[in-house]
Amino acid sequence: MKRIAILTSGGDAPGMNAAARAVVRKGINEGLEVYGINYGFLGLVNGDIHKLELGSVGDLLHRGGTFLYSARYPEFATEEGQLKGIEQLKKHGIEGLVVIGGDGSYHGAEALTNRGFPTIGVPGTIDNDICGTDFTIGFDTALNTALDALDKIRDTATSHERTFIIEVMGRDAGDIALWSGLAGGAEAILIPEEEFSMDDVVGRLNQGRARGKKHSIIVVAEGVMSGNEFAERLAEYGDYHARVSVLGHMQRGGSPTAFDRVLASRLGARAVELLLENRGGLAVGIRNNHITENNITEILKEKHTLDKDLFNLASILSI
Ligand code: F6P
């Protein structure tokens, strides 16, 4: 293998730049030529492909977002899109591809491999919902952004004896809600993986009030319902002086944490090694601090599961 390429796809995540930097520098160090593809699979189909040098990834390690840009491009699920993509890769003499992204991006990587083009998936999404890895690139940073907001909101919640409903990202996965809620001492955490009862939430608020708590924080993952919707539901049970904060896309930006930079560097470098071994159709990950690789099709068949112990612990500790 002489020439590889890299793209970032789907929702951006802090640390994607660090992963791309690792692919470029590891690749060049191994004697490869490395190409960047702008705007994910959309750019691949359109041939938005350019050569990267060591210096192309300078001053990027600490930056959020992705210098390769990203796009959501569902059309890549079609045979036509995939064949066009492979044609572009071949036109540029590229023999292997690294795809950094989440679930949707992995489907694209799998399709390319099935069509004979070796592709490696690197988990990059704030949601932490990719199987085969304990952590995805960007989760730690997004979690700390959410936690920082929670801590700040707690200050004002206490001053005014209010209940705050904080809506965090996570359409299908509750990891940001669960981890930030546990780390921030939220009274209730609502996540898509677990049913909740209004009686239970209200009971917790009342119990806290009864023992003199000055504030209450409820973290709601967007996949459950919006923060405003929850506030309306809560109002049916009494006046909790509720205010809503929707954290939104601020969770996707910002300088990656040290953890995310190191994780991204390790995973990006491993992806290059796998291509050099002529192995495609794999997704890299981290398990018990070891870098691992798994068959991407198997990973896509698995369902991300919630850490139930963590959820139960959060529930016990916040009372
Ligand atoms: O997958 C990452 C994520 O930030 C989810 O948490 C969120 O539901 C979604 O992307 C938002 O997507 P978009 O930026 O396309 O609105």
Short mmCIF file of C-alpha atoms and ligand atoms in Angstrom, two decimals:
data_model
loop_
_atom_site.label_atom_id
_atom_site.label_comp_id
_atom_site.label_asym_id
_atom_site.label_seq_id
_atom_site.Cartn_x
_atom_site.Cartn_y
_atom_site.Cartn_z
CA MET A 1 0.00 0.00 0.00
CA LYS A 2 1.44 3.37 -1.06
CA ARG A 3 -1.35 5.89 -0.77
CA ILE A 4 -4.16 6.19 1.77
CA ALA A 5 -6.85 8.76 2.47
CA ILE A 6 -8.79 10.02 5.43
CA LEU A 7 -12.20 11.61 5.92
CA THR A 8 -14.37 12.75 8.83
CA SER A 9 -18.10 12.20 8.59
CA GLY A 10 -21.35 12.81 10.47
CA GLY A 11 -21.56 15.07 13.51
CA ASP A 12 -18.14 16.53 14.32
CA ALA A 13 -16.46 15.70 17.62
CA PRO A 14 -13.56 17.29 19.51
CA GLY A 15 -10.47 15.21 18.82
CA MET A 16 -11.25 14.46 15.17
CA ASN A 17 -8.36 16.75 14.24
CA ALA A 18 -6.04 14.91 16.58
CA ALA A 19 -7.06 11.60 14.96
CA ALA A 20 -6.53 12.96 11.45
CA ARG A 21 -3.12 14.33 12.50
CA ALA A 22 -2.16 10.89 13.78
CA VAL A 23 -3.20 9.24 10.51
CA VAL A 24 -1.24 11.76 8.44
CA ARG A 25 1.94 11.71 10.50
CA LYS A 26 1.97 7.99 11.19
CA GLY A 27 1.26 7.33 7.53
CA ILE A 28 4.04 9.59 6.27
CA ASN A 29 6.38 8.14 8.88
CA GLU A 30 5.67 4.71 7.39
CA GLY A 31 6.47 5.95 3.88
CA LEU A 32 2.88 6.40 2.73
CA GLU A 33 1.31 9.30 0.90
CA VAL A 34 -1.76 10.55 2.72
CA TYR A 35 -4.71 12.35 1.13
CA GLY A 36 -7.49 14.28 2.84
CA ILE A 37 -11.09 14.19 1.67
CA ASN A 38 -13.20 17.23 2.55
CA TYR A 39 -16.86 16.97 3.67
CA GLY A 40 -16.92 13.24 4.36
CA PHE A 41 -18.61 10.89 1.89
CA LEU A 42 -20.12 13.83 0.04
CA GLY A 43 -16.65 15.13 -0.76
CA LEU A 44 -15.53 11.64 -1.67
CA VAL A 45 -18.24 11.30 -4.30
CA ASN A 46 -17.48 14.81 -5.60
CA GLY A 47 -13.73 14.18 -5.71
CA ASP A 48 -12.87 16.86 -3.11
CA ILE A 49 -9.55 15.14 -2.45
CA HIS A 50 -6.15 16.74 -1.78
CA LYS A 51 -2.70 15.66 -0.68
CA LEU A 52 -1.68 16.25 2.94
CA GLU A 53 1.84 16.87 4.19
CA LEU A 54 3.31 16.77 7.71
CA GLY A 55 2.67 20.52 7.97
CA SER A 56 -0.95 20.24 6.81
CA VAL A 57 -1.87 18.97 10.27
CA GLY A 58 0.26 21.42 12.26
CA ASP A 59 -1.39 23.51 14.98
CA LEU A 60 -4.48 21.32 14.94
CA LEU A 61 -4.05 19.02 17.92
CA HIS A 62 -5.79 21.36 20.34
CA ARG A 63 -8.55 22.51 17.99
CA GLY A 64 -12.16 21.34 18.05
CA GLY A 65 -14.19 20.68 14.91
CA THR A 66 -12.57 19.02 11.92
CA PHE A 67 -10.25 20.72 9.46
CA LEU A 68 -11.49 18.22 6.85
CA TYR A 69 -15.05 19.46 7.40
CA SER A 70 -17.91 17.05 7.77
CA ALA A 71 -21.30 16.34 6.27
CA ARG A 72 -24.25 14.10 6.79
CA TYR A 73 -24.72 12.34 3.47
CA PRO A 74 -27.33 9.55 3.60
CA GLU A 75 -27.08 9.17 -0.19
CA PHE A 76 -23.87 7.22 0.37
CA ALA A 77 -26.09 4.26 1.31
CA THR A 78 -26.87 3.81 -2.40
CA GLU A 79 -24.90 1.60 -4.77
CA GLU A 80 -24.45 4.54 -7.09
CA GLY A 81 -22.85 6.69 -4.37
CA GLN A 82 -20.52 3.93 -3.25
CA LEU A 83 -19.35 3.09 -6.78
CA LYS A 84 -18.73 6.77 -7.51
CA GLY A 85 -16.72 7.02 -4.28
CA ILE A 86 -14.55 4.05 -5.19
CA GLU A 87 -14.04 5.47 -8.69
CA GLN A 88 -12.74 8.72 -7.17
CA LEU A 89 -10.40 6.87 -4.82
CA LYS A 90 -8.99 4.80 -7.69
CA LYS A 91 -8.62 7.89 -9.86
CA HIS A 92 -6.31 9.33 -7.19
CA GLY A 93 -4.39 6.07 -6.81
CA ILE A 94 -5.64 5.64 -3.25
CA GLU A 95 -5.63 2.08 -1.91
CA GLY A 96 -6.92 2.37 1.65
CA LEU A 97 -9.23 4.70 3.58
CA VAL A 98 -9.67 5.76 7.20
CA VAL A 99 -13.15 6.98 8.17
CA ILE A 100 -13.54 8.90 11.43
CA GLY A 101 -17.14 9.16 12.59
CA GLY A 102 -20.08 7.47 14.25
CA ASP A 103 -22.58 4.81 13.37
CA GLY A 104 -23.62 6.20 9.97
CA SER A 105 -19.99 6.63 8.96
CA TYR A 106 -19.26 3.03 9.92
CA HIS A 107 -22.00 1.90 7.53
CA GLY A 108 -20.20 3.75 4.73
CA ALA A 109 -16.87 2.19 5.73
CA GLU A 110 -18.45 -1.25 5.78
CA ALA A 111 -20.00 -0.77 2.34
CA LEU A 112 -16.67 0.28 0.80
CA THR A 113 -14.91 -2.73 2.29
CA ASN A 114 -17.65 -5.06 1.02
CA ARG A 115 -17.04 -3.62 -2.44
CA GLY A 116 -13.36 -4.53 -2.15
CA PHE A 117 -11.96 -1.22 -0.92
CA PRO A 118 -10.09 -1.62 2.43
CA THR A 119 -11.51 0.84 4.92
CA ILE A 120 -10.96 1.27 8.66
CA GLY A 121 -13.45 2.91 11.04
CA VAL A 122 -12.26 5.18 13.87
CA PRO A 123 -14.96 6.02 16.46
CA GLY A 124 -15.49 9.78 16.51
CA THR A 125 -18.73 10.99 18.08
CA ILE A 126 -19.63 12.80 21.28
CA ASP A 127 -22.42 10.28 21.92
CA ASN A 128 -20.16 7.41 23.05
CA ASP A 129 -22.56 5.00 21.37
CA ILE A 130 -20.23 2.91 19.22
CA CYS A 131 -19.81 -0.73 20.18
CA GLY A 132 -16.39 -2.37 20.47
CA THR A 133 -14.86 0.56 22.33
CA ASP A 134 -15.16 1.83 25.88
CA PHE A 135 -14.92 5.41 24.66
CA THR A 136 -15.40 7.32 21.43
CA ILE A 137 -13.29 10.33 20.47
CA GLY A 138 -15.06 13.51 21.63
CA PHE A 139 -17.15 12.02 24.42
CA ASP A 140 -14.82 13.10 27.22
CA THR A 141 -14.67 16.68 25.95
CA ALA A 142 -18.44 16.94 25.44
CA LEU A 143 -19.01 15.43 28.87
CA ASN A 144 -16.74 18.01 30.50
CA THR A 145 -18.45 20.82 28.60
CA ALA A 146 -21.82 19.61 29.89
CA LEU A 147 -20.44 19.22 33.39
CA ASP A 148 -18.99 22.72 33.37
CA ALA A 149 -22.45 24.04 32.43
CA LEU A 150 -24.08 21.94 35.14
CA ASP A 151 -21.71 23.26 37.81
CA LYS A 152 -22.35 26.84 36.77
CA ILE A 153 -26.10 26.36 36.65
CA ARG A 154 -25.98 24.77 40.10
CA ASP A 155 -24.58 28.05 41.51
CA THR A 156 -27.48 30.10 40.23
CA ALA A 157 -29.98 27.35 41.06
CA THR A 158 -28.88 27.49 44.69
CA SER A 159 -29.00 31.29 44.87
CA HIS A 160 -32.61 31.30 43.72
CA GLU A 161 -33.75 27.95 45.10
CA ARG A 162 -34.76 26.80 41.67
CA THR A 163 -35.07 23.56 39.80
CA PHE A 164 -33.05 23.45 36.62
CA ILE A 165 -33.79 21.19 33.71
CA ILE A 166 -30.68 20.79 31.56
CA GLU A 167 -31.15 19.30 28.12
CA VAL A 168 -28.03 17.60 26.79
CA MET A 169 -27.33 15.93 23.45
CA GLY A 170 -27.96 12.27 22.80
CA ARG A 171 -30.79 11.22 20.51
CA ASP A 172 -30.40 7.51 21.09
CA ALA A 173 -27.72 7.30 23.74
CA GLY A 174 -27.75 8.66 27.27
CA ASP A 175 -24.03 8.59 28.08
CA ILE A 176 -23.53 12.37 28.17
CA ALA A 177 -26.60 12.73 30.39
CA LEU A 178 -25.63 9.86 32.66
CA TRP A 179 -21.97 10.76 33.13
CA SER A 180 -22.55 14.52 33.50
CA GLY A 181 -25.50 13.86 35.78
CA LEU A 182 -23.46 11.57 38.01
CA ALA A 183 -20.43 13.86 38.02
CA GLY A 184 -22.62 16.91 38.65
CA GLY A 185 -24.86 15.36 41.30
CA ALA A 186 -28.12 15.72 39.38
CA GLU A 187 -31.25 14.73 41.29
CA ALA A 188 -32.68 12.97 38.25
CA ILE A 189 -31.20 11.75 34.97
CA LEU A 190 -33.50 10.93 32.08
CA ILE A 191 -31.99 8.87 29.28
CA PRO A 192 -33.43 7.12 26.22
CA GLU A 193 -32.33 3.67 27.43
CA GLU A 194 -34.36 3.76 30.66
CA GLU A 195 -38.05 4.33 31.29
CA PHE A 196 -38.73 7.01 33.87
CA SER A 197 -41.78 7.83 35.96
CA MET A 198 -42.87 11.38 36.73
CA ASP A 199 -43.88 10.24 40.21
CA ASP A 200 -40.34 9.09 40.88
CA VAL A 201 -38.79 12.35 39.64
CA VAL A 202 -41.25 14.48 41.58
CA GLY A 203 -40.73 12.28 44.65
CA ARG A 204 -36.99 12.96 44.46
CA LEU A 205 -37.52 16.69 44.18
CA ASN A 206 -39.89 16.69 47.15
CA GLN A 207 -37.55 14.58 49.24
CA GLY A 208 -34.70 17.00 48.51
CA ARG A 209 -36.84 20.00 49.39
CA ALA A 210 -37.97 18.35 52.62
CA ARG A 211 -34.41 17.99 53.81
CA GLY A 212 -33.58 21.59 52.93
CA LYS A 213 -31.93 21.25 49.53
CA LYS A 214 -31.63 24.65 47.90
CA HIS A 215 -31.63 23.48 44.32
CA SER A 216 -32.44 20.56 42.10
CA ILE A 217 -30.98 19.60 38.78
CA ILE A 218 -32.61 17.32 36.26
CA VAL A 219 -30.55 16.25 33.25
CA VAL A 220 -32.61 15.24 30.23
CA ALA A 221 -31.09 13.62 27.16
CA GLU A 222 -32.71 15.14 24.06
CA GLY A 223 -33.79 11.66 22.91
CA VAL A 224 -36.22 11.39 25.85
CA MET A 225 -37.94 14.72 25.23
CA SER A 226 -36.99 18.36 25.09
CA GLY A 227 -36.18 20.24 28.27
CA ASN A 228 -39.14 22.55 27.66
CA GLU A 229 -41.50 19.63 27.23
CA PHE A 230 -40.30 18.19 30.51
CA ALA A 231 -40.77 21.55 32.24
CA GLU A 232 -44.40 21.57 31.08
CA ARG A 233 -44.92 18.07 32.44
CA LEU A 234 -43.33 19.04 35.75
CA ALA A 235 -45.54 22.11 36.07
CA GLU A 236 -48.55 19.77 36.31
CA TYR A 237 -47.16 18.55 39.67
CA GLY A 238 -46.66 21.94 41.29
CA ASP A 239 -44.47 25.03 41.13
CA TYR A 240 -40.82 23.97 41.21
CA HIS A 241 -39.52 27.35 39.98
CA ALA A 242 -38.20 25.44 37.01
CA ARG A 243 -35.89 26.93 34.41
CA VAL A 244 -34.63 25.20 31.30
CA SER A 245 -31.15 25.29 29.76
CA VAL A 246 -30.58 23.65 26.41
CA LEU A 247 -26.84 23.08 25.94
CA GLY A 248 -27.11 22.16 22.26
CA HIS A 249 -24.18 22.29 19.88
CA MET A 250 -21.80 23.91 22.32
CA GLN A 251 -21.26 20.30 23.42
CA ARG A 252 -19.80 19.47 20.02
CA GLY A 253 -17.16 22.22 19.94
CA GLY A 254 -14.15 23.27 21.93
CA SER A 255 -10.62 22.16 22.51
CA PRO A 256 -10.39 18.41 23.09
CA THR A 257 -9.40 17.19 26.55
CA ALA A 258 -6.05 15.46 27.05
CA PHE A 259 -7.93 12.15 27.20
CA ASP A 260 -9.54 12.72 23.80
CA ARG A 261 -6.26 13.85 22.21
CA VAL A 262 -4.40 10.80 23.45
CA LEU A 263 -7.23 8.44 22.49
CA ALA A 264 -7.47 10.01 19.02
CA SER A 265 -3.72 9.77 18.50
CA ARG A 266 -3.62 6.10 19.47
CA LEU A 267 -6.64 5.12 17.38
CA GLY A 268 -5.54 7.09 14.31
CA ALA A 269 -2.08 5.53 14.36
CA ARG A 270 -3.52 2.03 14.77
CA ALA A 271 -5.82 2.53 11.80
CA VAL A 272 -2.77 3.20 9.62
CA GLU A 273 -1.03 0.07 10.89
CA LEU A 274 -4.06 -2.03 9.94
CA LEU A 275 -4.08 -0.63 6.42
CA LEU A 276 -0.36 -1.36 6.13
CA GLU A 277 -1.18 -4.96 7.09
CA ASN A 278 -3.69 -4.85 4.25
CA ARG A 279 -6.59 -5.37 6.61
CA GLY A 280 -9.83 -3.53 5.89
CA GLY A 281 -13.34 -3.84 7.32
CA LEU A 282 -12.19 -3.22 10.87
CA ALA A 283 -13.09 -0.66 13.50
CA VAL A 284 -10.49 0.37 16.06
CA GLY A 285 -11.37 0.98 19.68
CA ILE A 286 -10.11 1.02 23.23
CA ARG A 287 -10.92 -1.68 25.76
CA ASN A 288 -9.43 -1.63 29.27
CA ASN A 289 -6.79 0.79 27.98
CA HIS A 290 -5.73 -1.53 25.15
CA ILE A 291 -6.19 -0.55 21.54
CA THR A 292 -8.27 -3.22 19.83
CA GLU A 293 -9.82 -3.86 16.46
CA ASN A 294 -13.07 -5.56 15.60
CA ASN A 295 -14.88 -6.58 12.47
CA ILE A 296 -16.94 -3.55 11.51
CA THR A 297 -19.97 -5.63 10.45
CA GLU A 298 -20.03 -7.33 13.86
CA ILE A 299 -19.78 -3.94 15.58
CA LEU A 300 -22.71 -2.63 13.58
CA LYS A 301 -24.83 -5.64 14.56
CA GLU A 302 -24.29 -5.02 18.28
CA LYS A 303 -26.45 -2.62 20.22
CA HIS A 304 -24.89 -0.01 22.46
CA THR A 305 -25.90 -0.79 26.01
CA LEU A 306 -26.20 1.40 29.01
CA ASP A 307 -23.96 1.00 32.03
CA LYS A 308 -26.76 0.06 34.37
CA ASP A 309 -24.52 0.02 37.45
CA LEU A 310 -23.53 3.60 36.79
CA PHE A 311 -27.17 4.58 36.37
CA ASN A 312 -28.16 2.91 39.64
CA LEU A 313 -25.23 4.50 41.44
CA ALA A 314 -26.18 7.96 40.20
CA SER A 315 -29.69 7.38 41.42
CA ILE A 316 -28.56 6.33 44.93
CA LEU A 317 -25.98 9.08 45.38
CA SER A 318 -28.16 12.01 44.37
CA ILE A 319 -30.80 11.50 47.06
O1 F6P B 1 -24.31 12.36 16.93
C1 F6P B 1 -23.89 13.51 17.54
C2 F6P B 1 -25.03 14.45 17.78
O2 F6P B 1 -24.50 15.63 18.35
C3 F6P B 1 -26.18 13.92 18.61
O3 F6P B 1 -25.92 13.93 20.00
C4 F6P B 1 -27.29 14.85 18.22
O4 F6P B 1 -28.53 14.25 18.43
C5 F6P B 1 -27.03 15.05 16.75
O5 F6P B 1 -25.66 14.82 16.55
C6 F6P B 1 -27.38 16.41 16.24
O6 F6P B 1 -27.16 16.43 14.87
P1 F6P B 1 -27.16 17.74 13.96
O7 F6P B 1 -25.92 18.50 14.32
O8 F6P B 1 -27.11 17.22 12.58
O9 F6P B 1 -28.38 18.46 14.32
#
